[in-house]
Coordinates of C-alpha atoms in Angstrom, one line a residue:
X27 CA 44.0 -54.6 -13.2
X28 CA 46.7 -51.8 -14.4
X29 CA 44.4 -48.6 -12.9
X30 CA 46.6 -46.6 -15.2
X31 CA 43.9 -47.3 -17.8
X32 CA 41.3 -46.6 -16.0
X33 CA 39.7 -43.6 -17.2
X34 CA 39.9 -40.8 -14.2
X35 CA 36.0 -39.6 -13.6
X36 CA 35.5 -36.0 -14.8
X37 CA 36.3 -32.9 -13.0
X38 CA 32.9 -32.2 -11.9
X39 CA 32.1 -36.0 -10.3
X40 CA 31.4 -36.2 -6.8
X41 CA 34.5 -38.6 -7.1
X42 CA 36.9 -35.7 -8.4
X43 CA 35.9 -33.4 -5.0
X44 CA 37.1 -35.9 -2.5
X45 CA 39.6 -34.2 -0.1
X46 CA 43.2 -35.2 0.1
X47 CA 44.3 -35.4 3.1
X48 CA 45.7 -32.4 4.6
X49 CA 43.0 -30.4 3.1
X50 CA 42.0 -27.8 5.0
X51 CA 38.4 -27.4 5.6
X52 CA 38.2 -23.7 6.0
X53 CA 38.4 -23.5 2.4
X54 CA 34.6 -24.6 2.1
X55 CA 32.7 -21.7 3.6
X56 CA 34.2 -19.2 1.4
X57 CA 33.3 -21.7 -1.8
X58 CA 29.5 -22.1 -0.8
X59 CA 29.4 -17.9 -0.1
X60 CA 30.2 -17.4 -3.4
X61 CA 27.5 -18.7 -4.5
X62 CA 25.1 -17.8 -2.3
X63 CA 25.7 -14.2 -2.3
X64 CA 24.6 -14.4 -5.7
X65 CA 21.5 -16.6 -5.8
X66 CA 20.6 -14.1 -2.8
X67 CA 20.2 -11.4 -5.4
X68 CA 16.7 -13.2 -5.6
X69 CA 15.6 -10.5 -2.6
X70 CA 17.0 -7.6 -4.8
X71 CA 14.8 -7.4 -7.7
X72 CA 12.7 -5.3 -6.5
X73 CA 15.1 -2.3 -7.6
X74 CA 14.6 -3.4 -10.5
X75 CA 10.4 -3.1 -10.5
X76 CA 10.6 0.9 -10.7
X77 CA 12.5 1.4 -13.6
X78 CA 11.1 -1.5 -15.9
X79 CA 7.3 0.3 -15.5
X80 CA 8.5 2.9 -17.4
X81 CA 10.7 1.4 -19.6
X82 CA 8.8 2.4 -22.6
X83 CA 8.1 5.7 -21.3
X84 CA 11.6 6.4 -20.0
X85 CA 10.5 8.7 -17.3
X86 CA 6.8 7.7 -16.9
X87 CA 5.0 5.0 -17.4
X88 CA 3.0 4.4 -20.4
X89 CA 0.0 2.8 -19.2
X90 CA -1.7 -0.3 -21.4
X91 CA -5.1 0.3 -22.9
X92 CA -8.3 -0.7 -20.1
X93 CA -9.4 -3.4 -22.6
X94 CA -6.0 -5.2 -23.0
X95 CA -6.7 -9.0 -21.4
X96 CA -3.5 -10.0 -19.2
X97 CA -2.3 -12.2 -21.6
X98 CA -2.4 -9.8 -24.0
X99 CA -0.2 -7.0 -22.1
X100 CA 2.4 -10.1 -21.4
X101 CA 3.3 -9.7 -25.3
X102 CA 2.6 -5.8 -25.5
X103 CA 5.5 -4.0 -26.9
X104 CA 3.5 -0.7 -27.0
X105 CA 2.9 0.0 -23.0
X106 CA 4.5 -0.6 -19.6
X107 CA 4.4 -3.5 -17.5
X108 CA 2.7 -2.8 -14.1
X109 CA 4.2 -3.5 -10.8
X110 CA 1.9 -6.1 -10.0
X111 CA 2.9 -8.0 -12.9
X112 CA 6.9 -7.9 -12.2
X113 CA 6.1 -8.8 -8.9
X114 CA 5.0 -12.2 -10.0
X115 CA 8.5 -12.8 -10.3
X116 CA 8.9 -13.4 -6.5
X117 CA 6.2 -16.1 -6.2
X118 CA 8.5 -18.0 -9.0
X119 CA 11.6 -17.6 -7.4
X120 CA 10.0 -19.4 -4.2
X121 CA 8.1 -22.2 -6.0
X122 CA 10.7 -22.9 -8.3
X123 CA 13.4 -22.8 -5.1
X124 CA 11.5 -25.0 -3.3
X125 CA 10.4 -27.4 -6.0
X126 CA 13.7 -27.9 -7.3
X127 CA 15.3 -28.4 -4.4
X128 CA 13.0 -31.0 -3.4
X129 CA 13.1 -32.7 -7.1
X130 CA 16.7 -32.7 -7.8
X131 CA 17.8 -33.2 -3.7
X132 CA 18.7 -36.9 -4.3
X133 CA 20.7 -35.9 -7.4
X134 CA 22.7 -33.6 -5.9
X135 CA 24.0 -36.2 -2.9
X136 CA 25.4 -39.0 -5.9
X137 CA 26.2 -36.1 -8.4
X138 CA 28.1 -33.9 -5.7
X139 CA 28.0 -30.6 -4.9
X140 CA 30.3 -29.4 -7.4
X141 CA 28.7 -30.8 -10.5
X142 CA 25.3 -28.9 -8.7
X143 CA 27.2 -25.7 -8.5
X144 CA 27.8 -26.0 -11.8
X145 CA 24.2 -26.7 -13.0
X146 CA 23.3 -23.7 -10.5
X147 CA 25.7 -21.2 -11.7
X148 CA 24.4 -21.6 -15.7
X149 CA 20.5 -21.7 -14.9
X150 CA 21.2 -18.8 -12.4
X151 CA 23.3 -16.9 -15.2
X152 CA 21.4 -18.3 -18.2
X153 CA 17.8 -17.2 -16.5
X154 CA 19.7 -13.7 -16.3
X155 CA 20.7 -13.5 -19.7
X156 CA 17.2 -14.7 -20.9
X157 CA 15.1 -12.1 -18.7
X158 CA 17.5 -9.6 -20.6
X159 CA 16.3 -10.6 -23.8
X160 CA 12.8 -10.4 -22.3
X161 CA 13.4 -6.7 -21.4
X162 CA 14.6 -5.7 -25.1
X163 CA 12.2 -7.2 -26.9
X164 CA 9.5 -6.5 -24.2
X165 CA 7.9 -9.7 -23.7
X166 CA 7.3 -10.3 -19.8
X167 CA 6.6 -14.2 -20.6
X168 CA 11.2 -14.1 -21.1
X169 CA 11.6 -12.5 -17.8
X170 CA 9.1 -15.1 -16.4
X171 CA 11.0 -18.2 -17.9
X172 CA 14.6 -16.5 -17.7
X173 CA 14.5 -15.3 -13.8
X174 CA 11.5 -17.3 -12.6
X175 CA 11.7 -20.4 -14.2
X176 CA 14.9 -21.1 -15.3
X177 CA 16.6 -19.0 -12.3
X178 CA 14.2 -20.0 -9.7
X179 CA 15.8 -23.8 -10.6
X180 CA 19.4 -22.5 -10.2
X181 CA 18.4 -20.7 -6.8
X182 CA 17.2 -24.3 -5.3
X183 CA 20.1 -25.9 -6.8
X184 CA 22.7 -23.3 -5.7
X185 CA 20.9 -23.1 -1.8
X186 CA 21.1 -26.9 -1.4
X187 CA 24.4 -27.4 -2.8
X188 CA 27.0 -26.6 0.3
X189 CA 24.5 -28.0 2.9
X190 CA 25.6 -31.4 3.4
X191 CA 28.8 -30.9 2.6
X192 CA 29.5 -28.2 5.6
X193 CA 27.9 -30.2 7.5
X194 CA 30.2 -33.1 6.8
X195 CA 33.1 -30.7 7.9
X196 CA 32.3 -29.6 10.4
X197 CA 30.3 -32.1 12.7
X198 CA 31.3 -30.3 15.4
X199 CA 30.0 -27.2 14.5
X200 CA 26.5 -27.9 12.0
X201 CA 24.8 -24.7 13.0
X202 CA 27.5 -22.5 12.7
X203 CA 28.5 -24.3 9.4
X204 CA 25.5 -24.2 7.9
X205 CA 25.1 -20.6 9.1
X206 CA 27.8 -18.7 7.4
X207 CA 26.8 -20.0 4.0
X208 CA 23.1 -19.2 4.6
X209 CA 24.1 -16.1 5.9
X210 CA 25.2 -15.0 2.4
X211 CA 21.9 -15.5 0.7
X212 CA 20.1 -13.0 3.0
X213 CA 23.4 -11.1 2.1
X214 CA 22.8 -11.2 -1.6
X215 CA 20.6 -8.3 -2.2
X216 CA 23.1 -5.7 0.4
X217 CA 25.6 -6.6 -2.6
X218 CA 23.7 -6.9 -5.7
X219 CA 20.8 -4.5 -5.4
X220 CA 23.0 -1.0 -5.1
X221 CA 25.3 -2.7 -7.5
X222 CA 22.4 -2.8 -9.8
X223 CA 21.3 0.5 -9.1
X224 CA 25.0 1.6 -10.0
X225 CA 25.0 -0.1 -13.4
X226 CA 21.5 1.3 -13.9
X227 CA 22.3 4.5 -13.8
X228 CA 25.8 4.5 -15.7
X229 CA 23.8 2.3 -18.7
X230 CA 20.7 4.5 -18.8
X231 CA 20.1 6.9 -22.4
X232 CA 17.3 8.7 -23.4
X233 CA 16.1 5.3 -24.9
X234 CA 16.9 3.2 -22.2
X235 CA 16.3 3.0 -18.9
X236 CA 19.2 0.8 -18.8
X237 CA 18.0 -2.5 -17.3
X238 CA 19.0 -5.0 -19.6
X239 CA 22.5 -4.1 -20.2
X240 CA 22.8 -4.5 -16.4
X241 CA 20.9 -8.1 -16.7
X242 CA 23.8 -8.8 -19.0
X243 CA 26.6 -7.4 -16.6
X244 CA 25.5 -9.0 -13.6
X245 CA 25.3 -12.8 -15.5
X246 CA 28.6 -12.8 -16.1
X247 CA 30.0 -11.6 -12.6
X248 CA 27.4 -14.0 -11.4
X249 CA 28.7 -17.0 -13.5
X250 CA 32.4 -16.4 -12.6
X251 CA 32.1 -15.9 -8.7
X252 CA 29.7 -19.4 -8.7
X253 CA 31.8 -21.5 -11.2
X254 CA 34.8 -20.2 -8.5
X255 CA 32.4 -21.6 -5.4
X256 CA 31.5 -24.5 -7.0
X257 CA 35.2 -25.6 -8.5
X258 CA 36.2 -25.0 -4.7
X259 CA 34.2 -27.3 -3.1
X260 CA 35.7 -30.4 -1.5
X261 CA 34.0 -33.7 0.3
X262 CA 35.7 -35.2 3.1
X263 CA 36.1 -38.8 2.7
X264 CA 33.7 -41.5 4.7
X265 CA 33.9 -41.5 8.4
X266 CA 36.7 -38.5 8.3
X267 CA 35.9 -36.2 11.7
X268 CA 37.8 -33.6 12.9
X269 CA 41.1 -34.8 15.0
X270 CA 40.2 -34.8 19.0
X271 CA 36.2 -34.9 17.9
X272 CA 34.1 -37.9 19.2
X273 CA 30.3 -38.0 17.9
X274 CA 27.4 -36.9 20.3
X275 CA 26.5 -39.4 23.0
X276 CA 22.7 -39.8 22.5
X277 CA 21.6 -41.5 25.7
X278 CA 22.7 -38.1 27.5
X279 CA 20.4 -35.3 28.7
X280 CA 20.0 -32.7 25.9
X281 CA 21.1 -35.0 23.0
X282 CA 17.9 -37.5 22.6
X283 CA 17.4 -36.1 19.0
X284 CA 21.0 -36.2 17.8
X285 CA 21.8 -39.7 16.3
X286 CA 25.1 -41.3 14.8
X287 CA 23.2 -43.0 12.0
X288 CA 21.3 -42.3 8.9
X289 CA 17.8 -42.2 7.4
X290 CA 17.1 -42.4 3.4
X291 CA 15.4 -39.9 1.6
X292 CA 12.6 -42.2 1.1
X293 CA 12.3 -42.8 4.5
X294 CA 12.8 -39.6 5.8
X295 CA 9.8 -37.7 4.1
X296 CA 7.5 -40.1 5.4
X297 CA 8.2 -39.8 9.0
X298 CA 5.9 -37.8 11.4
X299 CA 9.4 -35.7 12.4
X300 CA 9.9 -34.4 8.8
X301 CA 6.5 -33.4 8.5
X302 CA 6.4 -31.4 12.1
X303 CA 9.9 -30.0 11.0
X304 CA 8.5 -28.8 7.9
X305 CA 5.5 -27.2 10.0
X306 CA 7.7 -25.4 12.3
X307 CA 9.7 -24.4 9.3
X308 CA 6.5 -22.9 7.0
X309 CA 5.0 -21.3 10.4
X310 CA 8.4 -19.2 11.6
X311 CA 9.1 -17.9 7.6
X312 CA 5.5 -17.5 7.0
X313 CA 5.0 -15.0 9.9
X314 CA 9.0 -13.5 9.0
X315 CA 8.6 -13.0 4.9
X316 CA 5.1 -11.3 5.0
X317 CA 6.6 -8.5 7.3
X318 CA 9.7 -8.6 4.9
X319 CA 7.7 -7.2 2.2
X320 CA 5.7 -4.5 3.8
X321 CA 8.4 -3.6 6.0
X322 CA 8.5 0.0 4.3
X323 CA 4.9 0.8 3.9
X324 CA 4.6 -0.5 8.1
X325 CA 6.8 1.8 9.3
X326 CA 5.1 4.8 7.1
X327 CA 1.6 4.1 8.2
X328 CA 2.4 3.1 11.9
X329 CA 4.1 6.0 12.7
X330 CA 4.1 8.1 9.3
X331 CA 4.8 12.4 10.5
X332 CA 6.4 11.3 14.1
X333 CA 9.2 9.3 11.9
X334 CA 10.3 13.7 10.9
X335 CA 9.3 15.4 13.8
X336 CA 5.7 16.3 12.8
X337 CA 2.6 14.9 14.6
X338 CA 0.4 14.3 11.5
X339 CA -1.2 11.0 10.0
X340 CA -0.2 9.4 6.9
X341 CA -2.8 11.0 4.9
X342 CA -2.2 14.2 5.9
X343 CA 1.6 14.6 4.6
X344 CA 2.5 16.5 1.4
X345 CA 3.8 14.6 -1.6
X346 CA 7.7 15.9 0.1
X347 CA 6.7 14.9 3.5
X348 CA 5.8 11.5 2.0
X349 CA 9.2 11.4 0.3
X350 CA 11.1 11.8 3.3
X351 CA 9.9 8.9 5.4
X352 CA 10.3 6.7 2.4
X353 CA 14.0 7.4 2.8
X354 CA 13.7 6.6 6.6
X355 CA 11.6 4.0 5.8
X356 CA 14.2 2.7 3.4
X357 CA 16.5 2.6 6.7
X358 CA 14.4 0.6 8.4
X359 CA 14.4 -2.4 5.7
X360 CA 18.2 -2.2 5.0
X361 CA 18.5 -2.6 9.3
X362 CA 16.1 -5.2 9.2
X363 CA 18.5 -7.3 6.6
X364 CA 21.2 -6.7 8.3
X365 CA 19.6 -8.5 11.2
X366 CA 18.2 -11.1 9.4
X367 CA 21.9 -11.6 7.6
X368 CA 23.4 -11.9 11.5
X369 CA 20.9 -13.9 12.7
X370 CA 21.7 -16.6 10.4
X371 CA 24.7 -17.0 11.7
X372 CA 24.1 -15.8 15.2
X373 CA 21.3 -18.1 15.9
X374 CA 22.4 -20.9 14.2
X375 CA 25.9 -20.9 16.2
X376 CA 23.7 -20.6 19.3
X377 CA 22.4 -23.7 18.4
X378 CA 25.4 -25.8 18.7
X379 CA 25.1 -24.8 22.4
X380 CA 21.4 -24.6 23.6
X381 CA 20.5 -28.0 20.8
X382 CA 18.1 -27.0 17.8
X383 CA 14.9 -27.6 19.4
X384 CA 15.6 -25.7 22.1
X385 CA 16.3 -22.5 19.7
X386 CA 13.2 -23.3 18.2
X387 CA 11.7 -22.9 21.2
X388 CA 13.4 -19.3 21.8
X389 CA 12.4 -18.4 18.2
X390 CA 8.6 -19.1 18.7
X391 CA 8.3 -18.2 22.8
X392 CA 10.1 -15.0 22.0
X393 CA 9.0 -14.4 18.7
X394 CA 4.7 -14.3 19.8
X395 CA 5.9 -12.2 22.5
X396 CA 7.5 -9.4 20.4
X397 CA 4.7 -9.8 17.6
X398 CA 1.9 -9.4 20.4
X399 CA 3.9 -6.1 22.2
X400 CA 4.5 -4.1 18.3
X401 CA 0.6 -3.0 18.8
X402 CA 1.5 -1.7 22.3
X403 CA 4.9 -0.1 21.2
X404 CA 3.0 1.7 18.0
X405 CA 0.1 3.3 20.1
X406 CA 2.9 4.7 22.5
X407 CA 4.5 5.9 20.0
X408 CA 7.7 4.0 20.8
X409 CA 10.1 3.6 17.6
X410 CA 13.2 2.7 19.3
X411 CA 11.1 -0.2 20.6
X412 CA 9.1 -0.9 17.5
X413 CA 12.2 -0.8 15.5
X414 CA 14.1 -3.1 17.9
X415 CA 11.2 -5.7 18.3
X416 CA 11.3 -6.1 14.1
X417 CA 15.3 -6.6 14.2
X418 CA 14.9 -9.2 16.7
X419 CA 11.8 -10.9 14.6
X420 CA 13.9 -10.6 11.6
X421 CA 16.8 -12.1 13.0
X422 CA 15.0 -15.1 14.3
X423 CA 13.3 -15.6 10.9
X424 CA 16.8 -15.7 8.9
X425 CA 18.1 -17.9 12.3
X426 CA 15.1 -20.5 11.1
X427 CA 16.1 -21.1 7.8
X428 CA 20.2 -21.2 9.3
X429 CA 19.1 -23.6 11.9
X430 CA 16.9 -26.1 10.1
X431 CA 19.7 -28.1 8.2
X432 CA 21.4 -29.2 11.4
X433 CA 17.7 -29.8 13.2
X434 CA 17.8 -32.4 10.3
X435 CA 21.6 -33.1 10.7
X436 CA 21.0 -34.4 14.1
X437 CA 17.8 -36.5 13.5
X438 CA 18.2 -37.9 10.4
X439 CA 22.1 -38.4 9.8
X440 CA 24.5 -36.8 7.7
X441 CA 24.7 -39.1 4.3
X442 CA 21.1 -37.6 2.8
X443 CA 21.1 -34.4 4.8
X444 CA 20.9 -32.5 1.6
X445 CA 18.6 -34.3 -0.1
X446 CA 16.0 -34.4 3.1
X447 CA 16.6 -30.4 3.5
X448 CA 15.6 -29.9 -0.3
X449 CA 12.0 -31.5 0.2
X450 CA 12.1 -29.3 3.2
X451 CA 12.4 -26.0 1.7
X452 CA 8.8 -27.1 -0.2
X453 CA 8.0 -25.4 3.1
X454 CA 9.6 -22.1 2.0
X455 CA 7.7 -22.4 -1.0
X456 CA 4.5 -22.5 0.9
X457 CA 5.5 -19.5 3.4
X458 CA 6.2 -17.4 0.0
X459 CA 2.9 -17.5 -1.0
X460 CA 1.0 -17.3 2.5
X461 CA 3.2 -14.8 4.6
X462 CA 2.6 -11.8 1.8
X463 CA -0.6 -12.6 0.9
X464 CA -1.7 -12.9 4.5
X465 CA -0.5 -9.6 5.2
X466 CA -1.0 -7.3 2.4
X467 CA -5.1 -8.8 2.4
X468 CA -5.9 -8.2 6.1
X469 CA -4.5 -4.8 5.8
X470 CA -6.7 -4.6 2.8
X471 CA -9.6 -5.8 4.7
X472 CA -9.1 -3.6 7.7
X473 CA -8.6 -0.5 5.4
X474 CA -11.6 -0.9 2.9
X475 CA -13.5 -1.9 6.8
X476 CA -12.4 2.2 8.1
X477 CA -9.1 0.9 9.9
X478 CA -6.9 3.8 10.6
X479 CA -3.7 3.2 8.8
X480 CA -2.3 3.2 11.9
X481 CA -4.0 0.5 13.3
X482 CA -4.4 -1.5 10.1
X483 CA -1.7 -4.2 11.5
X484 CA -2.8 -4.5 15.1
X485 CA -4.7 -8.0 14.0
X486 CA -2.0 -8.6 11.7
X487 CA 0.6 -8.9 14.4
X488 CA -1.9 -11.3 17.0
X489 CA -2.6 -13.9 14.1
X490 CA 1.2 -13.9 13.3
X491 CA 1.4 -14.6 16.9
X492 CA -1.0 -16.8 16.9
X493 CA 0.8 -18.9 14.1
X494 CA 4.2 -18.9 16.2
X495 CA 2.2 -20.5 19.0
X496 CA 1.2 -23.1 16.2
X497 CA 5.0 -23.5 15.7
X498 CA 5.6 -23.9 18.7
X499 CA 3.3 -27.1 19.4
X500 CA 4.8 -28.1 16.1
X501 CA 8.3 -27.9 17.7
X502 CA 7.3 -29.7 20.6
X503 CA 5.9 -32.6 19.5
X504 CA 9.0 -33.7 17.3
X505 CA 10.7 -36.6 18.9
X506 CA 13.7 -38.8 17.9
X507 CA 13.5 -41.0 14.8
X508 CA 12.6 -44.8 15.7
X509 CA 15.1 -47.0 14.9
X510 CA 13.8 -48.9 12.2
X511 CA 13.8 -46.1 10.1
X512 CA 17.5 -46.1 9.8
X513 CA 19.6 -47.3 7.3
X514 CA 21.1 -51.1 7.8
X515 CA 25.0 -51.1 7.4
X516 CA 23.5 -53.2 3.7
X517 CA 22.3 -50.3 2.6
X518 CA 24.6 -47.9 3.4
X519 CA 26.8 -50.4 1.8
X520 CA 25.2 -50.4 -1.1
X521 CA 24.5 -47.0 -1.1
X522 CA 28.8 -45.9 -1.4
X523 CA 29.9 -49.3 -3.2
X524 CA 30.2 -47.3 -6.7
X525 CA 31.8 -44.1 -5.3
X526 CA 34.3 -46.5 -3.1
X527 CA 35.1 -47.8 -6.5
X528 CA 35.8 -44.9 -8.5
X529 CA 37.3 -43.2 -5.3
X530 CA 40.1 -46.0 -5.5
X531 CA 40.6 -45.4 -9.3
X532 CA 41.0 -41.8 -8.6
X533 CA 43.4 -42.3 -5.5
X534 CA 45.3 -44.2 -7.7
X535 CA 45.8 -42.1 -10.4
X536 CA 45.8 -38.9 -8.1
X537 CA 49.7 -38.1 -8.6
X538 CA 48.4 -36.6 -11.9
X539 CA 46.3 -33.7 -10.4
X540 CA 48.0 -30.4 -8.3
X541 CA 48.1 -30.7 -4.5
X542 CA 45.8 -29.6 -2.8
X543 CA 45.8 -25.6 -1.3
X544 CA 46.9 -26.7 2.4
X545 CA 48.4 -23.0 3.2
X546 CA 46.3 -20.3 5.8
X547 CA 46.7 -17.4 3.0
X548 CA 45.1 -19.5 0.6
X549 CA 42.2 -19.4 3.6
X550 CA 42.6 -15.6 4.1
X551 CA 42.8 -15.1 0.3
X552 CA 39.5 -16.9 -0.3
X553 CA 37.5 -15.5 2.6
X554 CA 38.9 -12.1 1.4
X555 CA 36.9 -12.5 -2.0
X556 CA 34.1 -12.9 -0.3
X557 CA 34.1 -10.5 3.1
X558 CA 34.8 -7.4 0.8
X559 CA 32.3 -7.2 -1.7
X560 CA 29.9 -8.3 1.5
X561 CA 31.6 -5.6 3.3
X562 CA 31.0 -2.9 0.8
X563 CA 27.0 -4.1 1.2
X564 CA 26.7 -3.8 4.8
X565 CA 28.5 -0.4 4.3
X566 CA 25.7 0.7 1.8
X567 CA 23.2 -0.8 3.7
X568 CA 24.0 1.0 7.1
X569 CA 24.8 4.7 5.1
X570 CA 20.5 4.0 4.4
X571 CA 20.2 3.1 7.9
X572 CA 21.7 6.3 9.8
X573 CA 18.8 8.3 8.1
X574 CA 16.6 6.1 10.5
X575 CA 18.5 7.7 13.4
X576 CA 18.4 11.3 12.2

């Protein structure tokens, strides 16, 4: 057959992002950053929740009648939206992450990463765009679909995406792989949250509070940076490994879980190691992302006049004195994301060394250790220690979700990697909804009970501890996966018999496309466009956290 007349697949086909050879695979990091420094805007919006409570009012909030139901005041054009209400927004993002990820997982490993990119980049941007018409005409329900909904489907598409392809590259190095591009979704809010506030303030009128224009602004910055990731992304071809690299020998000390061969997405999830992975998974975000939302208010009630120099409670500070530990407060959670941002990378490369169950078991011992001492550190009145014991925690809870695509990497194989780690993350989904509201209702509970705001978190801290030690059991108990869950060489044969087809069209036909970007500038050029608007983040982020310091 004359393959001249074949028709060539289209660009975005998992057949079309097949690496010539020659490629170089530093180019894929940079790609897979791009787009998750945007979906990681997700742990911004809360700069927006301020201004859109008043953006009726302008410079107060107009408050909605007593009598007005709550599905009435999600169609009010009249009066404000409360806090409470935006705040809803969060629990989307996280279901919707999770669920999509775990629906559309399969997809993604036939479709490719860069057609799922794609898909990612216009639900991420679209949702925007929507949740801006939401905020002119006032109707909550839009930001809900637009963000939440629609959004929250582009987050779990665009977190998903570069995971089994990094891992493909770099076999060698899965955590540290995996790592750098997880790293830029805890970096995602350092970029986009004082860009927001930026655009904010230059868009705001006397009938605006300029939130919507900024929506707008930020979907199409968004869209271009992802459709560049996700045009950039590049599969190696079957069986390719890095020159001098030889897989893992399993039958030696330390490398029982890793194996050389594959498990299928309908296999996998019904294993008794998915399930204790997914536990130790819930368990270490579920006692992280509860302390990531109250990280401000902890610090202002723990040690509240100490934090400037005065020995008074929390409820005994003036309005001003209140306003000036909020800004040292605010220090506190920008050092806090900077240590969850590092630890995605830093605990994940660890990992290549000390073997993921292993780091698991530093993340847990360690972590019930630190979460059992903050009680100690805030009767002594310790906040070097109280603050270093939270960056540490933080870390380790960003090192989880860094760590847990190569834990799967090693026992499961590489081919549905992606798909396994998206019915994972149903286990982020669950942590969303647990970690805050376990928090925020036993301080509730110990307050409304005569607590001292002080002491409000002590139990807090032992039942987060107590959940780590849960983890840890969790951790312990995973073992390699029995052979008969993995795939025959039939089915992994049947499994690539259409892409080897269409991959030897498009070989064929190949002299028609550009060659591929081969030189290192092209590498420092595309790491560039992604280390300085990062850069200019963590430069923001550490001006807010010298004021902890002061």
């Amino acid at each position: 057959m004359n393959t001249a007349s074949i028709a060539m697949p289209g660009m975005l086909s998992r057949e079309r992002t097949i690496a010539r050879p020659g490629f170089n695979r530093w180019l894929v990091p940079p790609a897979a950053l791009a787009i998750h420094l945007c979906i990681g805007m997700a742990y911004g919006f809360s700069v927006f929740w301020l201004p859109l409570s008043r953006a009726i009012g302008i410079t107060e909030s107009v408050a909605c009648s007593a009598d007005m139901g709550f599905f009435q005041q999600m169609v009010a054009t009249n009066c404000d939206w409360k806090i409470s209400m935006l705040g809803w927004m969060y629990t989307l993002f996280f279901v919707f992450l999770g669920s999509s990820a775990a629906l559309w997982g399969g997809w993604l490993e036939k479709a490719g990463p860069r057609k799922a990119g794609v898909v990612s980049a216009c639900c991420w941007s679209g949702g925007l765009l929507v949740s801006a018409l939401g905020i002119y005409t006032h109707q909550i329900w839009l930001m809900w679909l637009g963000s939440g909904v629609i959004g929250g489907i582009g987050l779990g598409l665009g977190y998903i995406s570069p995971v089994s392809t990094l891992i493909k590259w770099f076999p060698d190095r899965r955590g540290m792989a995996t790592g750098m591009a997880i790293m830029g979704f805890g970096g995602g809010a350092m970029i986009g949250a004082p860009l927001a506030d930026k655009l904010m303030k230059y868009f705001a009128t006397p009938h605006s509070v300029g939130v919507w224009e900024t929506f707008v602004v930020l979907a199409v910055i968004y869209f271009a940076f992802m459709m560049a990731g996700a045009l950039g992304y590049r599969v190696p071809t079957d069986n390719w490994k890095p020159a001098g690299w030889n897989p893992p020998d399993s039958s030696k000390p330390g490398n029982s879980l890793i194996t050389n061969k594959h498990v299928h997405l309908d296999v996998a999830w019904r294993t008794k190691q998915f399930w204790l992975v997914w536990g130790v998974l819930c368990l270490n975000v579920t006692a992280g992302i509860g302390i990531i939302g109250m990280a401000s208010p902890l610090l202002q009630e723990v040690f509240a006049g100490k934090l400037i120099g005065i020995d008074a409670t929390f409820n005994e500070l003036t309005a001003a004195q209140k306003g000036q530990i909020a800004a040292v407060a605010a220090g506190f959670t920008g050092l806090l994301s900077l240590f969850n941002i590092g630890g995605r990378f830093f605990w994940a490369s660890l990992s290549d060394k000390l073997g993921r169950k292993n780091t698991y078991f530093v993340f847990f011992v360690l972590g019930m250790v630190l979460y059992a001492a903050v009680p100690w550190t805030s009767q002594a009145g310790a906040l070097v220690l109280f603050v270093a014991a939270f960056c540490v925690i933080l870390s380790m809870y960003g090192g989880g979700f860094a760590t847990v695509p190569a834990y799967l990497a090693d026992m499961f194989g590489t081919k549905m990697v992606g798909a396994i780690h998206g019915r994972l993350l149903t286990a982020w989904s669950t942590a969303g909804v647990l970690g805050p509201v376990l928090v925020n209702y036993i301080r509730e509970y110990q307050l409304e009970h005569g607590v001292a705001r002080a002491d409000a978190y002590t139990m807090t801290m032992y039942i987060l501890a107590g959940l780590l030690a849960l983890g840890f059991i969790c951790n312990w108990l995973v073992t390699s996966v029995a052979e008969e869950h993995h795939m025959s060489d039939a089915e992994l044969a049947e499994e690539k018999k259409v892409a080897d087809d269409t991959h030897q069209h498009f070989i064929a036909d190949v002299e028609a496309l550009a060659d591929e970007v081969r030189h290192s500038w092209k590498v420092a050029l595309a790491w560039a466009a992604v280390w300085i608007p990062l850069g200019w983040g963590i430069w923001i982020t550490l001006q807010k956290t010298l004021l902890l310091f002061r």
